[in-house]
PDB file of C-alpha atoms in Angstrom:
ATOM      1  CA  GLY A   1     -25.211   9.211  -5.201  1.00 92.00           C
ATOM      2  CA  MET A   2     -22.095   7.788  -3.569  1.00 92.00           C
ATOM      3  CA  ASN A   3     -21.161  11.249  -2.320  1.00 92.00           C
ATOM      4  CA  ASP A   4     -24.548  11.453  -0.594  1.00 92.00           C
ATOM      5  CA  VAL A   5     -23.241   8.822   1.832  1.00 92.00           C
ATOM      6  CA  GLN A   6     -19.659   9.998   2.213  1.00 90.00           C
ATOM      7  CA  LYS A   7     -17.282  12.275   0.381  1.00 91.00           C
ATOM      8  CA  ASN A   8     -15.224  10.398  -2.195  1.00 91.00           C
ATOM      9  CA  GLU A   9     -12.114  11.457  -4.043  1.00 93.00           C
ATOM     10  CA  VAL A  10     -12.966  10.895  -7.698  1.00 93.00           C
ATOM     11  CA  ASN A  11     -10.391  10.781 -10.477  1.00 95.00           C
ATOM     12  CA  ILE A  12     -11.916  10.818 -13.963  1.00 95.00           C
ATOM     13  CA  LEU A  13      -9.850   9.253 -16.726  1.00 96.00           C
ATOM     14  CA  ASN A  14     -11.040   9.905 -20.268  1.00 97.00           C
ATOM     15  CA  VAL A  15      -9.397   7.004 -22.045  1.00 97.00           C
ATOM     16  CA  ILE A  16      -9.701   8.648 -25.461  1.00 96.00           C
ATOM     17  CA  ASP A  17      -7.382  11.451 -24.280  1.00 96.00           C
ATOM     18  CA  LYS A  18      -4.604   9.070 -23.180  1.00 97.00           C
ATOM     19  CA  HIS A  19      -1.718   7.641 -25.186  1.00 97.00           C
ATOM     20  CA  ILE A  20      -2.223   3.892 -24.855  1.00 97.00           C
ATOM     21  CA  GLU A  21      -0.523   1.632 -27.370  1.00 96.00           C
ATOM     22  CA  TYR A  22      -2.105  -1.686 -28.283  1.00 96.00           C
ATOM     23  CA  CYS A  23      -0.854  -4.785 -26.474  1.00 96.00           C
ATOM     24  CA  THR A  24       1.341  -6.909 -28.741  1.00 94.00           C
ATOM     25  CA  GLY A  25       0.840 -10.077 -26.709  1.00 93.00           C
ATOM     26  CA  CYS A  26       4.584 -10.529 -26.168  1.00 93.00           C
ATOM     27  CA  LEU A  27       3.894 -11.312 -22.457  1.00 91.00           C
ATOM     28  CA  GLY A  28       7.210  -9.698 -21.495  1.00 90.00           C
ATOM     29  CA  CYS A  29       5.498  -7.699 -18.756  1.00 92.00           C
ATOM     30  CA  MET A  30       4.348 -10.907 -17.074  1.00 89.00           C
ATOM     31  CA  SER A  31       7.864 -12.220 -16.572  1.00 83.00           C
ATOM     32  CA  ASN A  32       9.970  -9.116 -15.898  1.00 79.00           C
ATOM     33  CA  GLY A  33       8.234  -7.460 -12.972  1.00 77.00           C
ATOM     34  CA  GLY A  34       5.469  -5.741 -14.900  1.00 81.00           C
ATOM     35  CA  ASN A  35       7.537  -3.615 -17.288  1.00 88.00           C
ATOM     36  CA  CYS A  36       5.865  -3.170 -20.684  1.00 92.00           C
ATOM     37  CA  VAL A  37       7.744  -2.707 -23.943  1.00 92.00           C
ATOM     38  CA  HIS A  38       5.601   0.388 -24.592  1.00 94.00           C
ATOM     39  CA  ASP A  39       6.545   3.689 -22.969  1.00 93.00           C
ATOM     40  CA  ASP A  40       3.209   5.486 -22.820  1.00 95.00           C
ATOM     41  CA  ASP A  41       0.561   6.649 -20.324  1.00 97.00           C
ATOM     42  CA  MET A  42      -0.315   3.145 -19.176  1.00 96.00           C
ATOM     43  CA  ARG A  43       2.382   2.945 -16.506  1.00 93.00           C
ATOM     44  CA  GLY A  44       0.830   5.874 -14.620  1.00 95.00           C
ATOM     45  CA  ILE A  45      -2.671   4.512 -15.194  1.00 96.00           C
ATOM     46  CA  LEU A  46      -1.716   1.180 -13.604  1.00 94.00           C
ATOM     47  CA  GLU A  47      -0.408   3.031 -10.558  1.00 94.00           C
ATOM     48  CA  GLU A  48      -3.662   4.984 -10.325  1.00 95.00           C
ATOM     49  CA  ILE A  49      -5.663   1.750 -10.602  1.00 95.00           C
ATOM     50  CA  LEU A  50      -3.729   0.125  -7.761  1.00 94.00           C
ATOM     51  CA  ASN A  51      -4.223   3.206  -5.570  1.00 95.00           C
ATOM     52  CA  SER A  52      -7.999   3.179  -6.079  1.00 96.00           C
ATOM     53  CA  ASP A  53     -10.806   1.490  -4.162  1.00 95.00           C
ATOM     54  CA  VAL A  54     -13.422   1.372  -6.924  1.00 96.00           C
ATOM     55  CA  LEU A  55     -12.996   1.296 -10.697  1.00 96.00           C
ATOM     56  CA  LEU A  56     -16.114   2.549 -12.471  1.00 96.00           C
ATOM     57  CA  PHE A  57     -16.166   1.872 -16.203  1.00 97.00           C
ATOM     58  CA  SER A  58     -18.746   4.021 -17.998  1.00 97.00           C
ATOM     59  CA  PHE A  59     -18.984   3.599 -21.764  1.00 98.00           C
ATOM     60  CA  PRO A  60     -21.343   3.179 -24.744  1.00 97.00           C
ATOM     61  CA  LEU A  61     -21.897  -0.215 -26.338  1.00 97.00           C
ATOM     62  CA  TYR A  62     -19.840  -0.568 -29.534  1.00 96.00           C
ATOM     63  CA  GLY A  63     -20.397  -3.632 -31.716  1.00 95.00           C
ATOM     64  CA  TYR A  64     -21.894  -5.467 -28.704  1.00 96.00           C
ATOM     65  CA  GLY A  65     -18.681  -4.796 -26.802  1.00 97.00           C
ATOM     66  CA  MET A  66     -16.577  -1.899 -25.535  1.00 97.00           C
ATOM     67  CA  PRO A  67     -14.998   0.954 -27.544  1.00 97.00           C
ATOM     68  CA  ALA A  68     -11.499   0.211 -28.852  1.00 97.00           C
ATOM     69  CA  PRO A  69      -9.641   2.720 -26.598  1.00 97.00           C
ATOM     70  CA  LEU A  70     -11.100   1.099 -23.462  1.00 97.00           C
ATOM     71  CA  LYS A  71     -10.297  -2.367 -24.803  1.00 97.00           C
ATOM     72  CA  ALA A  72      -6.696  -1.226 -25.308  1.00 97.00           C
ATOM     73  CA  LEU A  73      -6.536  -0.071 -21.683  1.00 97.00           C
ATOM     74  CA  LEU A  74      -7.916  -3.340 -20.316  1.00 96.00           C
ATOM     75  CA  ASP A  75      -5.570  -5.384 -22.528  1.00 96.00           C
ATOM     76  CA  ARG A  76      -2.663  -3.409 -21.088  1.00 96.00           C
ATOM     77  CA  THR A  77      -3.534  -4.403 -17.479  1.00 94.00           C
ATOM     78  CA  LEU A  78      -1.629  -7.608 -18.283  1.00 92.00           C
ATOM     79  CA  PRO A  79       1.367  -6.456 -16.172  1.00 92.00           C
ATOM     80  CA  LEU A  80      -0.787  -6.932 -13.062  1.00 91.00           C
ATOM     81  CA  GLY A  81      -0.572 -10.690 -13.638  1.00 89.00           C
ATOM     82  CA  ASN A  82       2.246 -13.202 -13.738  1.00 89.00           C
ATOM     83  CA  ILE A  83       2.956 -15.726 -16.492  1.00 89.00           C
ATOM     84  CA  ALA A  84       2.448 -18.458 -13.869  1.00 91.00           C
ATOM     85  CA  MET A  85      -1.048 -19.904 -13.530  1.00 93.00           C
ATOM     86  CA  LYS A  86      -3.135 -21.351 -10.723  1.00 93.00           C
ATOM     87  CA  LYS A  87      -6.435 -23.195 -10.648  1.00 94.00           C
ATOM     88  CA  VAL A  88      -9.316 -21.247  -9.145  1.00 90.00           C
ATOM     89  CA  GLY A  89     -12.445 -23.360  -8.966  1.00 90.00           C
ATOM     90  CA  ASP A  90     -12.741 -25.074 -12.323  1.00 92.00           C
ATOM     91  CA  ARG A  91     -10.650 -22.637 -14.354  1.00 91.00           C
ATOM     92  CA  TYR A  92      -7.077 -21.378 -14.479  1.00 93.00           C
ATOM     93  CA  GLU A  93      -6.030 -17.788 -13.821  1.00 90.00           C
ATOM     94  CA  HIS A  94      -2.730 -15.946 -13.879  1.00 90.00           C
ATOM     95  CA  VAL A  95      -1.082 -15.474 -10.491  1.00 91.00           C
ATOM     96  CA  ALA A  96      -1.226 -11.818  -9.456  1.00 90.00           C
ATOM     97  CA  GLN A  97       1.955  -9.802  -9.851  1.00 88.00           C
ATOM     98  CA  ALA A  98       0.440  -6.911  -7.867  1.00 87.00           C
ATOM     99  CA  ASP A  99      -2.085  -6.736  -5.037  1.00 88.00           C
ATOM    100  CA  PHE A 100      -5.424  -5.554  -6.409  1.00 88.00           C
ATOM    101  CA  SER A 101      -7.587  -7.702  -4.126  1.00 88.00           C
ATOM    102  CA  HIS A 102      -9.010  -4.549  -2.513  1.00 91.00           C
ATOM    103  CA  LEU A 103     -10.535  -3.279  -5.748  1.00 94.00           C
ATOM    104  CA  LYS A 104     -14.251  -3.171  -6.472  1.00 96.00           C
ATOM    105  CA  TYR A 105     -15.593  -2.789 -10.002  1.00 97.00           C
ATOM    106  CA  VAL A 106     -18.653  -1.104 -11.522  1.00 97.00           C
ATOM    107  CA  MET A 107     -19.635  -1.334 -15.185  1.00 97.00           C
ATOM    108  CA  ILE A 108     -22.191   1.133 -16.570  1.00 97.00           C
ATOM    109  CA  CYS A 109     -22.912   0.614 -20.252  1.00 97.00           C
ATOM    110  CA  GLY A 110     -25.514   2.351 -22.387  1.00 96.00           C
ATOM    111  CA  CYS A 111     -26.809   1.457 -25.827  1.00 96.00           C
ATOM    112  CA  GLY A 112     -28.999   3.168 -28.404  1.00 95.00           C
ATOM    113  CA  PHE A 113     -31.445   0.300 -28.837  1.00 95.00           C
ATOM    114  CA  PRO A 114     -34.936   0.389 -27.300  1.00 94.00           C
ATOM    115  CA  ASN A 115     -34.297  -2.501 -24.904  1.00 91.00           C
ATOM    116  CA  ALA A 116     -31.565  -4.749 -23.535  1.00 90.00           C
ATOM    117  CA  VAL A 117     -32.617  -7.964 -25.293  1.00 90.00           C
ATOM    118  CA  HIS A 118     -29.613  -9.635 -26.981  1.00 93.00           C
ATOM    119  CA  ASN A 119     -27.502  -6.476 -26.758  1.00 95.00           C
ATOM    120  CA  PHE A 120     -25.412  -6.526 -23.567  1.00 97.00           C
ATOM    121  CA  GLU A 121     -24.758 -10.252 -23.137  1.00 97.00           C
ATOM    122  CA  GLY A 122     -21.288 -10.183 -24.725  1.00 96.00           C
ATOM    123  CA  ILE A 123     -19.879  -7.295 -22.688  1.00 97.00           C
ATOM    124  CA  VAL A 124     -21.517  -8.528 -19.478  1.00 97.00           C
ATOM    125  CA  THR A 125     -19.887 -11.941 -19.938  1.00 96.00           C
ATOM    126  CA  GLN A 126     -16.477 -10.366 -20.574  1.00 96.00           C
ATOM    127  CA  PHE A 127     -16.647  -8.208 -17.446  1.00 96.00           C
ATOM    128  CA  LYS A 128     -17.790 -11.166 -15.335  1.00 95.00           C
ATOM    129  CA  LEU A 129     -14.789 -13.145 -16.550  1.00 92.00           C
ATOM    130  CA  MET A 130     -12.322 -10.294 -16.052  1.00 92.00           C
ATOM    131  CA  PHE A 131     -13.680  -9.025 -12.728  1.00 91.00           C
ATOM    132  CA  ARG A 132     -15.236 -12.093 -11.175  1.00 83.00           C
ATOM    133  CA  ASP A 133     -15.358 -10.689  -7.652  1.00 82.00           C
ATOM    134  CA  ASN A 134     -16.807  -7.402  -6.363  1.00 91.00           C
ATOM    135  CA  LEU A 135     -18.509  -6.529  -9.660  1.00 96.00           C
ATOM    136  CA  GLN A 136     -21.666  -4.439 -10.098  1.00 97.00           C
ATOM    137  CA  ILE A 137     -23.166  -4.140 -13.595  1.00 97.00           C
ATOM    138  CA  ILE A 138     -25.721  -1.585 -14.784  1.00 96.00           C
ATOM    139  CA  THR A 139     -26.908  -1.552 -18.398  1.00 96.00           C
ATOM    140  CA  VAL A 140     -29.040   1.240 -19.842  1.00 96.00           C
ATOM    141  CA  SER A 141     -31.015   1.083 -23.075  1.00 96.00           C
ATOM    142  CA  GLU A 142     -32.342   4.195 -24.863  1.00 97.00           C
ATOM    143  CA  ALA A 143     -29.182   6.009 -23.693  1.00 96.00           C
ATOM    144  CA  PRO A 144     -29.188   8.702 -26.440  1.00 95.00           C
ATOM    145  CA  MET A 145     -32.214  10.223 -24.703  1.00 95.00           C
ATOM    146  CA  PHE A 146     -29.852  11.702 -22.101  1.00 96.00           C
ATOM    147  CA  ASN A 147     -28.600  14.069 -24.813  1.00 94.00           C
ATOM    148  CA  ALA A 148     -32.089  15.371 -25.647  1.00 92.00           C
ATOM    149  CA  LYS A 149     -33.487  18.199 -23.535  1.00 94.00           C
ATOM    150  CA  GLU A 150     -36.978  17.251 -24.706  1.00 93.00           C
ATOM    151  CA  ALA A 151     -36.566  13.904 -22.940  1.00 95.00           C
ATOM    152  CA  GLU A 152     -35.884  15.393 -19.490  1.00 96.00           C
ATOM    153  CA  PRO A 153     -39.365  14.501 -18.140  1.00 96.00           C
ATOM    154  CA  VAL A 154     -38.279  10.844 -18.299  1.00 96.00           C
ATOM    155  CA  THR A 155     -34.478  11.070 -18.078  1.00 97.00           C
ATOM    156  CA  VAL A 156     -34.390  13.163 -14.890  1.00 97.00           C
ATOM    157  CA  PRO A 157     -36.472  10.646 -12.878  1.00 97.00           C
ATOM    158  CA  PHE A 158     -34.307   7.831 -14.248  1.00 97.00           C
ATOM    159  CA  LEU A 159     -31.142   9.612 -13.142  1.00 96.00           C
ATOM    160  CA  GLN A 160     -32.662   9.915  -9.677  1.00 97.00           C
ATOM    161  CA  ILE A 161     -32.832   6.117  -9.609  1.00 97.00           C
ATOM    162  CA  VAL A 162     -29.187   6.031 -10.690  1.00 96.00           C
ATOM    163  CA  ARG A 163     -28.404   8.372  -7.796  1.00 96.00           C
ATOM    164  CA  GLN A 164     -30.228   5.996  -5.449  1.00 97.00           C
ATOM    165  CA  ALA A 165     -28.150   3.139  -6.867  1.00 97.00           C
ATOM    166  CA  GLY A 166     -24.955   5.051  -6.093  1.00 96.00           C
ATOM    167  CA  SER A 167     -26.109   5.706  -2.549  1.00 96.00           C
ATOM    168  CA  GLU A 168     -26.924   2.026  -2.004  1.00 96.00           C
ATOM    169  CA  TYR A 169     -23.591   0.987  -3.471  1.00 95.00           C
ATOM    170  CA  ALA A 170     -21.710   3.318  -1.116  1.00 94.00           C
ATOM    171  CA  LYS A 171     -23.595   1.921   1.881  1.00 94.00           C
ATOM    172  CA  ASP A 172     -23.777  -1.788   1.071  1.00 93.00           C
ATOM    173  CA  GLY A 173     -21.237  -2.442  -1.692  1.00 92.00           C
ATOM    174  CA  GLN A 174     -24.058  -3.412  -4.043  1.00 93.00           C
ATOM    175  CA  VAL A 175     -27.274  -2.088  -5.559  1.00 96.00           C
ATOM    176  CA  SER A 176     -30.515  -3.550  -4.237  1.00 97.00           C
ATOM    177  CA  ASP A 177     -32.586  -5.907  -6.407  1.00 96.00           C
ATOM    178  CA  GLU A 178     -35.481  -3.432  -6.234  1.00 97.00           C
ATOM    179  CA  THR A 179     -33.372  -0.581  -7.621  1.00 97.00           C
ATOM    180  CA  MET A 180     -31.805  -2.809 -10.278  1.00 97.00           C
ATOM    181  CA  LYS A 181     -35.286  -3.805 -11.397  1.00 96.00           C
ATOM    182  CA  LYS A 182     -36.230  -0.131 -11.800  1.00 96.00           C
ATOM    183  CA  LEU A 183     -33.058   0.529 -13.795  1.00 95.00           C
ATOM    184  CA  SER A 184     -33.873  -2.322 -16.181  1.00 93.00           C
ATOM    185  CA  VAL A 185     -37.159  -0.756 -17.302  1.00 92.00           C
ATOM    186  CA  PRO A 186     -36.861   1.382 -20.490  1.00 93.00           C
ATOM    187  CA  MET A 187     -37.623   5.060 -19.883  1.00 96.00           C
ATOM    188  CA  ILE A 188     -40.326   5.073 -22.579  1.00 96.00           C
ATOM    189  CA  PRO A 189     -42.039   2.159 -24.361  1.00 95.00           C
ATOM    190  CA  ASP A 190     -39.601   0.577 -26.795  1.00 93.00           C
ATOM    191  CA  GLU A 191     -41.924   0.912 -29.789  1.00 94.00           C
ATOM    192  CA  VAL A 192     -42.304   4.647 -29.097  1.00 94.00           C
ATOM    193  CA  TYR A 193     -38.522   5.084 -28.813  1.00 94.00           C
ATOM    194  CA  ALA A 194     -37.948   3.148 -32.052  1.00 93.00           C
ATOM    195  CA  ALA A 195     -40.533   5.258 -33.855  1.00 93.00           C
ATOM    196  CA  ILE A 196     -38.821   8.474 -32.678  1.00 91.00           C
ATOM    197  CA  CYS A 197     -35.407   7.181 -33.818  1.00 91.00           C
ATOM    198  CA  ASN A 198     -36.866   6.196 -37.177  1.00 92.00           C
ATOM    199  CA  GLY A 199     -38.362   9.663 -37.628  1.00 87.00           C
ATOM    200  CA  SER A 200     -41.944   8.420 -37.735  1.00 72.00           C
ATOM    201  CA  GLN A 201     -43.006  10.036 -34.463  1.00 69.00           C
ATOM    202  CA  PRO A 202     -42.305  13.541 -33.139  1.00 65.00           C
ATOM    203  CA  VAL A 203     -40.280  13.898 -29.945  1.00 58.00           C
TER     204      VAL A 203
END
């Protein structure tokens, strides 16, 4: 939907295909100009991040959080900060070691449960803490339906709403409350979805 407004250069990074070592928490990168002890793909990824305008994180909910490979990537953004701290409002944050003030962030997370109740709160809180400014969050329940051709009568209209959300985001830098409300409604009644998943109702 964003390309409906203007043509965007999109770089897709499949985290699972990258060599990203786990952060050891040594904090060396925060005091030596951003150089990590690991020599892997993360150095190039950080450069790509800093050269971007929007970071869109799209992932399935794992254990009420994000998949481990994505967590490894986000942990390894530590070189963007300095060991020094400053007070911002009522909390302390690391002083930036690189300029990423221009970045906007979008989180799209899907889960296999019939609704969003008590499922996305943990990951939403983490993203709000990590990306306090310029953050748009979209959560989608019943996400496995997108893999079922039989579900297209309901998934295709839903994806049209997603397209509308992208168009609004490109125009206004945010998705309208009306569109967000539509995106929060399960595609089919939750009890019907649960029955299909449990094998007690035909698709």
